[in-house]
Amino acid sequence: MTSPAPDTGRRIPEAVHRRRWAILGVLMLSLLIVVLDNSILNVAIKTISTPAPTGLGATQSELEWAINAYTLVFAGLLFSAGLLGDRLGRKKVLLGGLTVFGIGSALAAFSGSPGELIAFRAVMGLGAAFVMPATLAVLMNVFERDEQPKAIGIWAGGVGLAIAIGPITGGVLLDHFWWGSVFLINVPIVLLALALMLWLVPDSRDPNPGRIDPIGVVLSVVGLVLLVYGIIKGGQLADFTDPAVLATIAAGLAVLAGFVVFEKRSDHPSIDVTYFRNKVFSASVGVIALVFFALMGVTFFSVFYTQSVRGYSPLQTGLLMLPLAAAQMIFAPRARLLVDRFGNRATTTGAMLLIAATLAAFATFETDTPIWLLEVVFFLMGAAMAHIMTPISVVIMQALPREKAGAASALSNTFRQVGGALGIAVLGSVLSTAYRGGIEDRLTVLPEGVRHTAGESVEATLGVAARLGPQGEALVRPAHDAFLHAMHVTALWGAGVAVLGAVVVALFLPGRPTEPQEGEPERELAATE
């Protein structure tokens, strides 16, 4: 005869608790396609910049918009999507978001121009905005508190898996099919995720959800688009003093300032600014923004380094990025072990400094740098990311009550996407400006009508050189040299941002986690040191 099991005080239904790991697998599959899309696109941007019929002939600024149309819509709608999930049910929102994402992917695959691609990428961002916060919110509602750090670690490891699969899958597709296949591959994954979700995932919602704030959503999206447009335009013109550039950036900042004022006064804000009274929560989401600011900008130029300067194919580029993903897959589920021993502050500060060092390493790369050094840098970068994202995600999600999981996840991902979009815009503009400054003296041999376009990016210069035949061969080496100089400058900017993140972490994150006192509210666990 067996004795009855002791009461564990579990608040999650037993049927849900038993299948929690299967549910986590479905959530990771949903997360996979959201991250997979950007990691696939990373190796495809050079192909898309190639003139038709191989690509779309997109300029560097159009490529930046193809990436940022997705991230800006994603970021602008994340919080409202989280609130809708809290109100309507996270499962319903997940299903709807996946469906929209799949439709957007199919449309993007058959885009006939860079403008169409940008528009359909925005549709994909709309769907992704409803997927990302709901996955983490469901996770927080199917795992008990003591298992949440482990589950979040595995969830974060799913990002590493997507980063690993994305570039390699993209390389294989580009070797055998047209560029649109990198988007069309999302469709069968979406269908599989929808079927599994209907079968396994339970629904959950906030009993006291917030109201939707349409004015706040519009202000945030308009402000971000104006700001990013001004930054990208400044890089394209290599002139940030241009009146149109300054006016657009100023308008974006003014709209964003109006958004903050409106949110403070609203009785149903899109973003509840009271969350930011918690300095740990504020520092955590700020660090996520800084990390992705630096990393997204570096990822953007590293593809041109490996393909345009070093001559690797898309598939080879995907394989070169494998150490970055492998390190995240290895270390993300184990990051909590270092946190348990050394605390959040020490672990994350050390990881941020390692990120800064790996970014600075790009400032030393030349055309003949041994490729194994790039592999080491990518591996260390992935290991550092794992020891940032996992503990930071735990701190953010445990800083708010369980029923506000959707809001916490949405804020975390909003700052991640805004940081990434600004990173691509700012560091991409630094890259464009530095490149044009290094190449423009060599473009005087070209007809005046093509000089500006040829100076926008290394790929544009090489494209013009290829059309000129033997006469254009003299431009190849100067283009490579100018790009390497621009990459070095941009990498040091990224490293500086990562150092700033390390300072924020060292000042504001808690140290070693403390055991909660009996009856202590959950939200205080991550809020105090």
Short mmCIF file of C-alpha atoms in Angstrom, two decimals:
data_model
loop_
_atom_site.label_atom_id
_atom_site.label_comp_id
_atom_site.label_asym_id
_atom_site.label_seq_id
_atom_site.Cartn_x
_atom_site.Cartn_y
_atom_site.Cartn_z
CA MET A 1 0.00 0.00 0.00
CA THR A 2 1.38 3.41 -0.91
CA SER A 3 0.96 6.51 1.15
CA PRO A 4 -0.78 9.51 -0.40
CA ALA A 5 1.40 12.04 -2.14
CA PRO A 6 2.03 15.14 -0.09
CA ASP A 7 0.26 18.33 -1.04
CA THR A 8 2.70 20.38 -3.10
CA GLY A 9 0.51 23.42 -3.23
CA ARG A 10 0.53 23.25 -7.00
CA ARG A 11 -1.70 25.82 -8.66
CA ILE A 12 -1.42 24.29 -12.15
CA PRO A 13 -3.93 21.54 -13.08
CA GLU A 14 -2.40 18.06 -12.89
CA ALA A 15 -3.31 17.20 -16.50
CA VAL A 16 -1.45 20.30 -17.71
CA HIS A 17 1.48 19.66 -15.39
CA ARG A 18 1.97 16.13 -16.77
CA ARG A 19 2.34 17.34 -20.36
CA ARG A 20 4.28 20.51 -19.57
CA TRP A 21 7.44 19.39 -21.40
CA ALA A 22 5.48 18.50 -24.54
CA ILE A 23 3.82 21.93 -24.34
CA LEU A 24 7.27 23.50 -24.05
CA GLY A 25 8.27 21.68 -27.24
CA VAL A 26 5.30 23.16 -29.12
CA LEU A 27 6.07 26.63 -27.77
CA MET A 28 9.67 26.27 -28.93
CA LEU A 29 8.47 25.27 -32.40
CA SER A 30 6.39 28.47 -32.52
CA LEU A 31 9.36 30.47 -31.32
CA LEU A 32 11.54 28.69 -33.87
CA ILE A 33 9.79 30.12 -36.90
CA VAL A 34 9.85 33.68 -35.54
CA VAL A 35 13.63 33.56 -34.95
CA LEU A 36 14.30 31.28 -37.93
CA ASP A 37 12.93 33.91 -40.29
CA ASN A 38 15.53 36.51 -39.34
CA SER A 39 18.42 34.04 -39.13
CA ILE A 40 17.57 32.69 -42.60
CA LEU A 41 17.34 36.25 -43.94
CA ASN A 42 20.82 37.02 -42.62
CA VAL A 43 22.47 34.77 -45.21
CA ALA A 44 20.02 35.77 -47.96
CA ILE A 45 20.50 39.55 -47.87
CA LYS A 46 23.41 39.47 -50.32
CA THR A 47 21.37 37.32 -52.74
CA ILE A 48 18.36 39.64 -52.45
CA SER A 49 20.64 42.60 -53.21
CA THR A 50 21.71 40.93 -56.48
CA PRO A 51 19.87 42.23 -59.58
CA ALA A 52 16.99 40.17 -61.06
CA PRO A 53 16.49 37.38 -61.90
CA THR A 54 18.81 36.12 -59.12
CA GLY A 55 17.52 38.61 -56.55
CA LEU A 56 15.53 41.83 -56.33
CA GLY A 57 18.39 44.30 -56.74
CA ALA A 58 17.70 45.77 -53.30
CA THR A 59 19.96 48.58 -52.12
CA GLN A 60 21.53 48.51 -48.64
CA SER A 61 18.89 50.90 -47.30
CA GLU A 62 16.14 48.68 -48.77
CA LEU A 63 17.75 45.65 -47.14
CA GLU A 64 17.78 47.47 -43.81
CA TRP A 65 14.08 48.23 -44.28
CA ALA A 66 13.33 44.62 -45.24
CA ILE A 67 14.71 43.66 -41.82
CA ASN A 68 13.33 46.62 -39.89
CA ALA A 69 9.81 46.53 -41.38
CA TYR A 70 9.49 43.21 -39.57
CA THR A 71 11.13 44.30 -36.32
CA LEU A 72 9.38 47.67 -36.05
CA VAL A 73 5.86 46.27 -36.52
CA PHE A 74 6.86 43.42 -34.21
CA ALA A 75 8.10 45.83 -31.53
CA GLY A 76 5.29 48.34 -31.92
CA LEU A 77 2.53 45.76 -31.44
CA LEU A 78 4.14 43.41 -28.92
CA PHE A 79 2.67 44.95 -25.82
CA SER A 80 -0.82 45.26 -27.22
CA ALA A 81 -0.51 41.67 -28.47
CA GLY A 82 0.47 40.60 -24.95
CA LEU A 83 -2.56 42.38 -23.52
CA LEU A 84 -4.82 40.77 -26.12
CA GLY A 85 -3.42 37.39 -25.10
CA ASP A 86 -4.08 38.20 -21.45
CA ARG A 87 -7.66 39.23 -22.33
CA LEU A 88 -8.73 36.80 -25.08
CA GLY A 89 -6.59 33.80 -24.16
CA ARG A 90 -2.96 33.10 -25.05
CA LYS A 91 -3.76 30.01 -27.12
CA LYS A 92 -6.21 31.89 -29.36
CA VAL A 93 -3.67 34.68 -29.90
CA LEU A 94 -0.93 32.16 -30.68
CA LEU A 95 -3.08 30.44 -33.29
CA GLY A 96 -4.04 33.75 -34.91
CA GLY A 97 -0.48 35.07 -34.89
CA LEU A 98 0.91 31.90 -36.47
CA THR A 99 -1.73 32.05 -39.21
CA VAL A 100 -0.93 35.67 -40.11
CA PHE A 101 2.80 34.91 -40.01
CA GLY A 102 2.35 32.00 -42.40
CA ILE A 103 0.32 34.11 -44.85
CA GLY A 104 2.91 36.89 -44.73
CA SER A 105 5.70 34.38 -45.38
CA ALA A 106 3.97 32.99 -48.47
CA LEU A 107 3.40 36.52 -49.84
CA ALA A 108 7.00 37.58 -49.13
CA ALA A 109 8.30 34.53 -51.02
CA PHE A 110 6.74 35.81 -54.25
CA SER A 111 7.55 39.52 -53.88
CA GLY A 112 8.22 41.20 -57.21
CA SER A 113 10.13 44.20 -55.88
CA PRO A 114 11.98 45.40 -52.75
CA GLY A 115 8.92 47.50 -51.87
CA GLU A 116 6.63 44.45 -51.90
CA LEU A 117 9.13 42.50 -49.80
CA ILE A 118 9.22 45.30 -47.22
CA ALA A 119 5.39 45.39 -47.07
CA PHE A 120 5.01 41.62 -46.68
CA ARG A 121 7.78 41.54 -44.06
CA ALA A 122 5.62 43.99 -42.10
CA VAL A 123 2.73 41.49 -42.31
CA MET A 124 5.05 38.82 -40.95
CA GLY A 125 6.00 41.16 -38.10
CA LEU A 126 2.28 41.58 -37.31
CA GLY A 127 1.90 37.83 -36.90
CA ALA A 128 5.15 37.42 -34.96
CA ALA A 129 4.07 40.13 -32.49
CA PHE A 130 1.24 37.85 -31.35
CA VAL A 131 3.40 34.72 -31.21
CA MET A 132 6.45 35.74 -29.20
CA PRO A 133 4.90 37.10 -25.95
CA ALA A 134 2.26 34.38 -25.87
CA THR A 135 4.87 31.57 -25.92
CA LEU A 136 6.60 32.85 -22.80
CA ALA A 137 3.30 33.70 -21.10
CA VAL A 138 2.00 30.14 -21.66
CA LEU A 139 5.29 28.76 -20.35
CA MET A 140 4.94 30.74 -17.12
CA ASN A 141 1.44 29.32 -16.69
CA VAL A 142 2.28 25.62 -17.22
CA PHE A 143 5.44 25.45 -15.07
CA GLU A 144 5.66 25.88 -11.34
CA ARG A 145 7.99 28.58 -10.06
CA ASP A 146 10.82 26.20 -9.13
CA GLU A 147 10.93 24.82 -12.69
CA GLN A 148 10.57 28.15 -14.48
CA PRO A 149 14.32 28.97 -14.68
CA LYS A 150 15.04 25.57 -16.24
CA ALA A 151 12.12 25.90 -18.68
CA ILE A 152 13.14 29.44 -19.64
CA GLY A 153 16.70 28.21 -20.17
CA ILE A 154 15.45 25.54 -22.57
CA TRP A 155 13.17 28.12 -24.22
CA ALA A 156 16.17 30.44 -24.68
CA GLY A 157 18.13 27.48 -26.05
CA GLY A 158 15.45 27.27 -28.73
CA VAL A 159 16.70 30.64 -29.97
CA GLY A 160 20.13 29.06 -30.39
CA LEU A 161 18.57 26.15 -32.28
CA ALA A 162 16.82 28.56 -34.64
CA ILE A 163 20.04 30.50 -35.17
CA ALA A 164 21.78 27.22 -36.00
CA ILE A 165 19.11 25.91 -38.35
CA GLY A 166 18.33 29.25 -40.02
CA PRO A 167 21.58 30.14 -41.82
CA ILE A 168 22.28 26.53 -42.83
CA THR A 169 18.74 26.00 -44.08
CA GLY A 170 18.90 29.32 -45.90
CA GLY A 171 22.20 28.36 -47.51
CA VAL A 172 20.85 25.00 -48.70
CA LEU A 173 17.70 26.63 -50.10
CA LEU A 174 19.66 29.35 -51.90
CA ASP A 175 21.96 26.73 -53.42
CA HIS A 176 19.00 24.87 -54.95
CA PHE A 177 16.06 27.28 -55.21
CA TRP A 178 15.27 30.96 -55.70
CA TRP A 179 15.63 33.53 -52.94
CA GLY A 180 11.91 33.40 -52.04
CA SER A 181 12.30 29.85 -50.74
CA VAL A 182 13.81 31.25 -47.52
CA PHE A 183 10.36 32.62 -46.69
CA LEU A 184 8.24 29.84 -48.15
CA ILE A 185 9.94 27.30 -45.82
CA ASN A 186 8.04 28.93 -42.92
CA VAL A 187 4.67 27.73 -44.21
CA PRO A 188 4.96 23.97 -43.45
CA ILE A 189 6.46 24.76 -40.04
CA VAL A 190 3.49 27.00 -39.28
CA LEU A 191 1.03 24.26 -40.28
CA LEU A 192 2.77 21.72 -38.02
CA ALA A 193 2.86 24.17 -35.10
CA LEU A 194 -0.85 24.95 -35.51
CA ALA A 195 -1.81 21.26 -35.45
CA LEU A 196 0.27 20.51 -32.34
CA MET A 197 -0.96 23.61 -30.56
CA LEU A 198 -4.61 22.73 -31.08
CA TRP A 199 -3.89 19.30 -29.58
CA LEU A 200 -1.61 20.05 -26.63
CA VAL A 201 -1.55 23.65 -25.46
CA PRO A 202 -4.05 24.80 -22.81
CA ASP A 203 -5.53 28.26 -22.85
CA SER A 204 -4.91 30.82 -20.11
CA ARG A 205 -5.74 34.44 -19.54
CA ASP A 206 -5.40 37.24 -17.02
CA PRO A 207 -8.53 37.52 -14.81
CA ASN A 208 -7.97 41.29 -14.71
CA PRO A 209 -6.55 42.19 -18.13
CA GLY A 210 -5.67 45.69 -19.20
CA ARG A 211 -7.57 47.60 -21.89
CA ILE A 212 -6.17 47.98 -25.39
CA ASP A 213 -4.60 51.36 -26.15
CA PRO A 214 -4.89 52.04 -29.92
CA ILE A 215 -3.59 55.62 -29.66
CA GLY A 216 -0.48 54.44 -27.81
CA VAL A 217 0.14 51.74 -30.41
CA VAL A 218 -0.09 54.24 -33.29
CA LEU A 219 2.17 56.77 -31.54
CA SER A 220 4.83 54.15 -30.76
CA VAL A 221 4.90 52.70 -34.28
CA VAL A 222 4.90 56.10 -36.02
CA GLY A 223 7.61 57.43 -33.71
CA LEU A 224 9.87 54.42 -34.20
CA VAL A 225 9.39 54.37 -37.99
CA LEU A 226 10.23 58.10 -38.29
CA LEU A 227 13.30 57.73 -36.05
CA VAL A 228 14.64 54.66 -37.87
CA TYR A 229 13.85 56.15 -41.30
CA GLY A 230 15.84 59.28 -40.45
CA ILE A 231 18.82 57.26 -39.21
CA ILE A 232 18.85 54.98 -42.28
CA LYS A 233 18.44 57.96 -44.63
CA GLY A 234 21.34 59.73 -42.97
CA GLY A 235 23.56 56.71 -43.56
CA GLN A 236 22.36 56.41 -47.15
CA LEU A 237 23.25 60.06 -47.84
CA ALA A 238 26.37 59.90 -45.63
CA ASP A 239 25.13 63.22 -44.24
CA PHE A 240 23.34 63.41 -40.89
CA THR A 241 23.22 67.21 -41.13
CA ASP A 242 20.86 67.07 -44.10
CA PRO A 243 17.72 69.08 -43.14
CA ALA A 244 15.35 66.27 -44.18
CA VAL A 245 17.31 63.74 -42.07
CA LEU A 246 17.38 66.02 -39.02
CA ALA A 247 13.68 66.87 -39.39
CA THR A 248 12.67 63.19 -39.62
CA ILE A 249 14.76 62.15 -36.61
CA ALA A 250 13.43 65.12 -34.60
CA ALA A 251 9.86 64.25 -35.56
CA GLY A 252 10.38 60.64 -34.48
CA LEU A 253 11.79 61.69 -31.11
CA ALA A 254 8.93 64.18 -30.62
CA VAL A 255 6.29 61.54 -31.35
CA LEU A 256 7.99 59.08 -28.98
CA ALA A 257 8.11 61.77 -26.29
CA GLY A 258 4.40 62.36 -26.86
CA PHE A 259 3.86 58.60 -26.54
CA VAL A 260 5.54 58.57 -23.10
CA VAL A 261 3.46 61.55 -21.90
CA PHE A 262 0.26 59.97 -23.18
CA GLU A 263 1.05 56.64 -21.49
CA LYS A 264 1.67 58.33 -18.15
CA ARG A 265 -1.71 60.03 -18.29
CA SER A 266 -3.75 57.17 -19.74
CA ASP A 267 -5.90 55.03 -17.46
CA HIS A 268 -5.29 52.05 -19.80
CA PRO A 269 -1.74 52.59 -21.13
CA SER A 270 -0.20 50.48 -23.85
CA ILE A 271 2.85 50.23 -21.60
CA ASP A 272 2.30 50.41 -17.85
CA VAL A 273 5.10 52.76 -16.81
CA THR A 274 4.70 51.75 -13.16
CA TYR A 275 6.60 48.56 -14.00
CA PHE A 276 9.69 50.70 -14.54
CA ARG A 277 9.69 51.89 -10.94
CA ASN A 278 11.38 48.57 -10.25
CA LYS A 279 15.02 49.38 -11.06
CA VAL A 280 15.90 45.72 -11.60
CA PHE A 281 13.13 45.31 -14.17
CA SER A 282 14.11 48.55 -15.91
CA ALA A 283 17.79 47.61 -16.03
CA SER A 284 16.99 44.14 -17.34
CA VAL A 285 14.89 45.25 -20.30
CA GLY A 286 17.39 48.04 -21.00
CA VAL A 287 20.25 45.53 -21.16
CA ILE A 288 18.30 43.35 -23.59
CA ALA A 289 17.91 46.39 -25.85
CA LEU A 290 21.63 47.18 -25.68
CA VAL A 291 22.68 43.59 -26.38
CA PHE A 292 20.51 43.30 -29.46
CA PHE A 293 21.48 46.80 -30.61
CA ALA A 294 25.09 45.64 -30.78
CA LEU A 295 24.52 42.11 -32.06
CA MET A 296 21.99 42.82 -34.81
CA GLY A 297 24.24 45.49 -36.28
CA VAL A 298 27.23 43.13 -36.24
CA THR A 299 25.25 40.27 -37.78
CA PHE A 300 24.23 42.60 -40.61
CA PHE A 301 27.81 43.46 -41.63
CA SER A 302 29.31 40.03 -40.90
CA VAL A 303 27.33 38.52 -43.80
CA PHE A 304 28.88 40.99 -46.24
CA TYR A 305 32.30 40.28 -44.72
CA THR A 306 32.03 36.53 -45.25
CA GLN A 307 30.29 36.64 -48.66
CA SER A 308 31.36 39.85 -50.41
CA VAL A 309 34.92 40.13 -49.03
CA ARG A 310 35.88 36.53 -48.21
CA GLY A 311 33.91 34.97 -51.08
CA TYR A 312 31.95 32.33 -49.15
CA SER A 313 28.62 31.04 -50.45
CA PRO A 314 25.35 31.46 -48.47
CA LEU A 315 25.57 27.83 -47.31
CA GLN A 316 29.19 28.23 -46.24
CA THR A 317 28.23 31.42 -44.40
CA GLY A 318 25.47 29.53 -42.59
CA LEU A 319 27.95 26.86 -41.54
CA LEU A 320 30.41 29.51 -40.34
CA MET A 321 27.72 30.82 -37.97
CA LEU A 322 27.12 27.37 -36.49
CA PRO A 323 29.45 27.93 -33.47
CA LEU A 324 27.36 30.97 -32.46
CA ALA A 325 24.22 28.86 -32.35
CA ALA A 326 25.88 25.77 -30.89
CA ALA A 327 27.21 27.76 -27.94
CA GLN A 328 23.73 29.11 -27.18
CA MET A 329 22.23 25.62 -27.37
CA ILE A 330 24.93 24.24 -25.05
CA PHE A 331 25.02 26.99 -22.45
CA ALA A 332 21.49 28.47 -22.34
CA PRO A 333 19.93 25.53 -20.41
CA ARG A 334 22.93 25.50 -18.03
CA ALA A 335 23.28 29.23 -17.44
CA ARG A 336 21.28 28.97 -14.22
CA LEU A 337 24.16 26.95 -12.70
CA LEU A 338 26.48 29.95 -12.91
CA VAL A 339 23.72 32.22 -11.63
CA ASP A 340 23.17 29.93 -8.63
CA ARG A 341 26.89 30.08 -7.83
CA PHE A 342 27.85 33.66 -8.65
CA GLY A 343 24.54 35.54 -8.89
CA ASN A 344 22.80 37.45 -11.67
CA ARG A 345 25.04 40.50 -11.48
CA ALA A 346 28.40 38.77 -11.76
CA THR A 347 27.27 36.28 -14.40
CA THR A 348 25.61 38.83 -16.66
CA THR A 349 28.30 41.52 -16.25
CA GLY A 350 30.99 39.02 -17.23
CA ALA A 351 28.93 37.93 -20.24
CA MET A 352 28.38 41.53 -21.35
CA LEU A 353 32.12 42.22 -21.20
CA LEU A 354 32.73 39.07 -23.25
CA ILE A 355 30.23 40.34 -25.85
CA ALA A 356 32.15 43.63 -25.99
CA ALA A 357 35.43 41.76 -26.50
CA THR A 358 34.04 39.62 -29.32
CA LEU A 359 32.61 42.66 -31.08
CA ALA A 360 35.94 44.47 -30.75
CA ALA A 361 37.62 41.42 -32.30
CA PHE A 362 35.87 42.21 -35.59
CA ALA A 363 37.91 45.41 -35.70
CA THR A 364 41.02 43.25 -36.24
CA PHE A 365 39.68 41.09 -39.10
CA GLU A 366 41.20 41.45 -42.55
CA THR A 367 40.76 39.62 -45.87
CA ASP A 368 43.35 37.00 -44.88
CA THR A 369 42.45 36.51 -41.20
CA PRO A 370 42.42 32.75 -40.42
CA ILE A 371 38.81 31.67 -40.54
CA TRP A 372 39.15 29.66 -37.32
CA LEU A 373 39.50 32.95 -35.45
CA LEU A 374 36.07 34.00 -36.71
CA GLU A 375 34.72 30.66 -35.50
CA VAL A 376 36.18 31.18 -32.03
CA VAL A 377 34.69 34.67 -31.85
CA PHE A 378 31.27 33.37 -32.88
CA PHE A 379 31.42 30.59 -30.25
CA LEU A 380 32.38 33.00 -27.47
CA MET A 381 29.65 35.40 -28.60
CA GLY A 382 27.06 32.62 -28.41
CA ALA A 383 28.26 31.54 -24.96
CA ALA A 384 28.02 35.13 -23.73
CA MET A 385 24.52 35.52 -25.18
CA ALA A 386 23.36 32.37 -23.35
CA HIS A 387 24.58 33.79 -20.03
CA ILE A 388 22.76 37.05 -20.66
CA MET A 389 19.41 36.06 -22.11
CA THR A 390 18.59 33.19 -19.73
CA PRO A 391 19.16 34.98 -16.38
CA ILE A 392 17.76 38.27 -17.68
CA SER A 393 14.61 36.53 -18.95
CA VAL A 394 14.11 34.85 -15.55
CA VAL A 395 14.54 38.17 -13.72
CA ILE A 396 12.04 39.92 -16.00
CA MET A 397 9.40 37.18 -15.90
CA GLN A 398 9.61 36.73 -12.13
CA ALA A 399 9.56 40.46 -11.43
CA LEU A 400 5.82 40.59 -12.19
CA PRO A 401 2.97 38.36 -10.97
CA ARG A 402 2.20 35.20 -12.95
CA GLU A 403 -1.06 36.65 -14.32
CA LYS A 404 0.96 39.52 -15.87
CA ALA A 405 3.24 37.10 -17.72
CA GLY A 406 2.01 38.32 -21.10
CA ALA A 407 2.86 41.93 -20.26
CA ALA A 408 6.31 41.01 -18.93
CA SER A 409 7.12 38.92 -21.98
CA ALA A 410 5.84 41.63 -24.33
CA LEU A 411 7.97 44.32 -22.68
CA SER A 412 11.05 42.10 -22.81
CA ASN A 413 10.56 41.38 -26.49
CA THR A 414 9.60 44.97 -27.30
CA PHE A 415 12.93 46.22 -25.99
CA ARG A 416 14.73 43.38 -27.76
CA GLN A 417 13.15 44.25 -31.12
CA VAL A 418 13.52 48.01 -30.71
CA GLY A 419 17.16 47.53 -29.73
CA GLY A 420 17.74 45.29 -32.74
CA ALA A 421 15.99 47.67 -35.15
CA LEU A 422 17.96 50.65 -33.87
CA GLY A 423 21.15 48.57 -34.00
CA ILE A 424 20.62 47.78 -37.68
CA ALA A 425 19.66 51.38 -38.41
CA VAL A 426 22.43 53.08 -36.41
CA LEU A 427 25.28 50.63 -37.00
CA GLY A 428 24.12 50.08 -40.59
CA SER A 429 24.28 53.85 -41.09
CA VAL A 430 27.73 54.01 -39.48
CA LEU A 431 28.79 51.26 -41.88
CA SER A 432 27.32 53.10 -44.90
CA THR A 433 28.85 56.44 -43.94
CA ALA A 434 32.30 54.98 -43.24
CA TYR A 435 32.21 52.92 -46.42
CA ARG A 436 31.24 55.85 -48.62
CA GLY A 437 33.98 57.94 -47.04
CA GLY A 438 36.53 55.26 -47.88
CA ILE A 439 35.43 54.52 -51.46
CA GLU A 440 34.17 57.80 -52.92
CA ASP A 441 37.62 58.97 -54.10
CA ARG A 442 37.90 55.78 -56.19
CA LEU A 443 34.50 56.27 -57.82
CA THR A 444 35.47 59.39 -59.78
CA VAL A 445 36.19 57.15 -62.80
CA LEU A 446 32.50 56.22 -62.96
CA PRO A 447 29.78 58.20 -64.74
CA GLU A 448 28.33 60.80 -62.40
CA GLY A 449 24.86 59.22 -62.49
CA VAL A 450 25.99 55.96 -60.88
CA ARG A 451 28.57 57.24 -58.39
CA HIS A 452 26.15 57.75 -55.51
CA THR A 453 24.50 54.33 -55.92
CA ALA A 454 27.86 52.59 -56.30
CA GLY A 455 29.08 54.15 -53.06
CA GLU A 456 26.17 53.01 -50.92
CA SER A 457 27.57 49.57 -50.08
CA VAL A 458 30.32 47.12 -50.98
CA GLU A 459 27.78 45.02 -52.88
CA ALA A 460 26.69 48.03 -54.93
CA THR A 461 30.31 48.84 -55.82
CA LEU A 462 31.07 45.24 -56.76
CA GLY A 463 27.88 45.11 -58.85
CA VAL A 464 28.94 48.17 -60.85
CA ALA A 465 32.47 46.74 -61.19
CA ALA A 466 31.07 43.47 -62.58
CA ARG A 467 29.04 45.33 -65.21
CA LEU A 468 32.12 47.26 -66.33
CA GLY A 469 34.06 44.05 -67.01
CA PRO A 470 37.89 44.32 -67.05
CA GLN A 471 37.64 48.09 -66.52
CA GLY A 472 35.87 47.52 -63.22
CA GLU A 473 38.43 45.12 -61.76
CA ALA A 474 40.37 48.06 -60.38
CA LEU A 475 37.46 48.81 -58.05
CA VAL A 476 37.38 45.39 -56.33
CA ARG A 477 40.36 45.79 -53.99
CA PRO A 478 39.48 49.37 -52.97
CA ALA A 479 35.90 48.22 -52.27
CA HIS A 480 37.17 45.44 -49.99
CA ASP A 481 39.55 47.81 -48.19
CA ALA A 482 36.85 50.43 -47.71
CA PHE A 483 34.43 47.85 -46.36
CA LEU A 484 37.00 46.45 -43.91
CA HIS A 485 37.66 49.95 -42.58
CA ALA A 486 33.91 50.57 -42.23
CA MET A 487 33.47 47.20 -40.49
CA HIS A 488 36.23 48.03 -38.01
CA VAL A 489 34.63 51.36 -37.13
CA THR A 490 31.17 49.80 -36.79
CA ALA A 491 32.46 46.92 -34.64
CA LEU A 492 34.04 49.35 -32.17
CA TRP A 493 30.74 51.24 -31.92
CA GLY A 494 29.00 47.97 -31.12
CA ALA A 495 31.62 47.09 -28.51
CA GLY A 496 31.11 50.45 -26.85
CA VAL A 497 27.37 49.79 -26.57
CA ALA A 498 28.07 46.39 -24.99
CA VAL A 499 30.37 48.01 -22.40
CA LEU A 500 27.55 50.41 -21.54
CA GLY A 501 25.31 47.38 -21.00
CA ALA A 502 27.90 45.85 -18.67
CA VAL A 503 27.89 49.03 -16.57
CA VAL A 504 24.07 48.99 -16.32
CA VAL A 505 24.11 45.34 -15.23
CA ALA A 506 26.85 45.87 -12.65
CA LEU A 507 24.99 48.78 -11.09
CA PHE A 508 21.41 47.54 -11.01
CA LEU A 509 21.02 43.77 -11.29
CA PRO A 510 20.63 41.70 -8.11
CA GLY A 511 23.41 39.48 -6.85
CA ARG A 512 22.91 35.88 -5.81
CA PRO A 513 19.27 34.74 -5.76
CA THR A 514 17.82 34.54 -2.28
CA GLU A 515 15.42 31.95 -0.95
CA PRO A 516 11.90 33.41 -0.66
CA GLN A 517 10.40 33.70 2.78
CA GLU A 518 7.20 31.82 3.44
CA GLY A 519 4.27 33.84 2.19
CA GLU A 520 6.47 36.26 0.28
CA PRO A 521 4.80 37.59 -2.88
CA GLU A 522 6.27 36.19 -6.08
CA ARG A 523 6.92 39.53 -7.70
CA GLU A 524 9.36 40.51 -4.94
CA LEU A 525 11.75 37.64 -5.66
CA ALA A 526 13.43 39.36 -8.56
CA ALA A 527 12.69 42.88 -7.50
CA THR A 528 14.96 43.03 -4.48
CA GLU A 529 18.54 42.14 -3.88
#
